[in-house]
Coordinates of C-alpha atoms in Angstrom, one line a residue:
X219 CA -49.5 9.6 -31.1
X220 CA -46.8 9.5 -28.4
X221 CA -44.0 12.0 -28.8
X222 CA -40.9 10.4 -30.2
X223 CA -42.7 7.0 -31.7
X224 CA -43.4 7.5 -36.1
X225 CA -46.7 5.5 -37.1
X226 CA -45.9 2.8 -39.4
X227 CA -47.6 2.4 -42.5
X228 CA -50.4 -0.6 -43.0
X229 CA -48.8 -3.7 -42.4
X230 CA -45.6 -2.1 -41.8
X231 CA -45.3 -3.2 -38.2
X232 CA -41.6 -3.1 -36.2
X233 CA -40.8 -3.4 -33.0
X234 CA -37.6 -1.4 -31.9
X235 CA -34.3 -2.9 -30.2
X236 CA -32.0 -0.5 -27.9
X237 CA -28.8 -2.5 -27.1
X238 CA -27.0 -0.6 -24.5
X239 CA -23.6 -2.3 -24.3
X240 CA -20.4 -1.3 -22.5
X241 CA -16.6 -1.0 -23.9
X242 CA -15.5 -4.5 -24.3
X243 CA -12.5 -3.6 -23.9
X244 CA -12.7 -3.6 -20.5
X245 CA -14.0 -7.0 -20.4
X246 CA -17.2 -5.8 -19.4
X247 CA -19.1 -5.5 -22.9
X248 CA -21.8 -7.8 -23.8
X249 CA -21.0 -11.0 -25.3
X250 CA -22.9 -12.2 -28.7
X251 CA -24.0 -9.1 -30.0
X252 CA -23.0 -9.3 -33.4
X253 CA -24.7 -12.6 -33.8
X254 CA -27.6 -11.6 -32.5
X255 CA -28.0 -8.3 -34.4
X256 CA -26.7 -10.6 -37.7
X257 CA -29.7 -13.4 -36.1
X258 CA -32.6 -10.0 -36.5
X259 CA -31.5 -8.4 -39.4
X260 CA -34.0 -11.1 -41.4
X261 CA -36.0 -11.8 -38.8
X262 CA -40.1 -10.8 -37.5
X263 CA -41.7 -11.1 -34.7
X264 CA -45.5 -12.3 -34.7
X265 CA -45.7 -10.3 -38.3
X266 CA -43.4 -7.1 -37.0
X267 CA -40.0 -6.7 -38.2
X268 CA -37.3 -6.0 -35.8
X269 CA -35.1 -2.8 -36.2
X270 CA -32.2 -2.0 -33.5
X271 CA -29.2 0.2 -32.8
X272 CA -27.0 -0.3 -30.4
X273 CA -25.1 2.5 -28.2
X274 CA -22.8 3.2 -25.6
X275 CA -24.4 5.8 -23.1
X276 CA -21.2 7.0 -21.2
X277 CA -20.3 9.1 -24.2
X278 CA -23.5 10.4 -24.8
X279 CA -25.2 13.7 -23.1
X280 CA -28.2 13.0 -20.7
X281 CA -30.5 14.4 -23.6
X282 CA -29.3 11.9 -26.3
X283 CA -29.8 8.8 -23.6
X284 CA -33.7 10.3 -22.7
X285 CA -34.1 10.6 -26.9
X286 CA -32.7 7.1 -27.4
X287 CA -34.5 5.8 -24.4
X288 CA -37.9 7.2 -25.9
X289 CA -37.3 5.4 -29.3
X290 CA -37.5 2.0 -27.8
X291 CA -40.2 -0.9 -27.5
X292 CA -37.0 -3.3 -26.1
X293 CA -34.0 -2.3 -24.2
X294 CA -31.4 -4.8 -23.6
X295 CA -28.9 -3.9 -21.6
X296 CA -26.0 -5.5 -18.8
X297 CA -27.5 -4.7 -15.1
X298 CA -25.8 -1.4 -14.3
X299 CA -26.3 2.1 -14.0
X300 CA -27.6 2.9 -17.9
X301 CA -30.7 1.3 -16.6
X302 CA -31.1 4.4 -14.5
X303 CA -32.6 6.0 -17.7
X304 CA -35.6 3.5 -18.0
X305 CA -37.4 6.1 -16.3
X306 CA -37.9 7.6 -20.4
X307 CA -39.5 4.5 -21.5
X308 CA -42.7 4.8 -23.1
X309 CA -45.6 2.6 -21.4
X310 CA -45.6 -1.0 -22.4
X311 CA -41.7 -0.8 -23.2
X312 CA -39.9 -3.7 -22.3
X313 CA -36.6 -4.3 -20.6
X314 CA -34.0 -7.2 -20.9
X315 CA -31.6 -6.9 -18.6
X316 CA -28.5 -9.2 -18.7
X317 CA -26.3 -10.6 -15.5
X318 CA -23.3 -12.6 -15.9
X319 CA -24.0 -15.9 -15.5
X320 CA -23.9 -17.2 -11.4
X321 CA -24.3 -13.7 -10.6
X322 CA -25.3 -13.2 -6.7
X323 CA -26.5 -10.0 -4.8
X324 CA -27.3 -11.7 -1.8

């Protein structure tokens, strides 16, 4: 067993969702999260059910990022610094990582 990740029980299968958002009250938070957390809170995927929590890492130590970081199977997050802490992922974690719509870095 990895450190960090429980074992579920037989044919208790979940995958695990960290949302990293941003304060929307800067305009910079992402958009639709309550639908889609409302869209998995019945939902599976092929047979796993999909748990999440979401959190905001720029009031959170360095230590409770790495922790949270280490919890997930699927991080979605805005492109941006939090991202940094991928680095904690477990192997075969996946990352979603949002742009605004047009976005350019040429």
């Amino acid at each position: 067993m990895r450190r960090g990740r429980t074992i579920p029980e037989k044919g208790q299968c979940a995958l695990h969702l960290v949302i990293i958002n941003r304060n929307s009250s800067q305009g910079r938070g992402l958009m639709g999260i309550n639908e889609l957390k409302a869209l998995l809170d019945h939902r599976t995927f092929c047979g796993a059910r999909i748990t999440y929590e979401e959190h905001r890492f720029d009031s959170l130590s360095f230590n409770e990022q790495a922790e949270i970081m280490q919890r997930a199977d699927i991080v979605l997050s805005a492109h941006g610094a939090e991202l940094t802490n991928a680095i904690f992922l477990r192997e075969g974690s996946v990352v979603i990582e949002m742009a605004p719509f047009a976005y350019y870095t040429g």
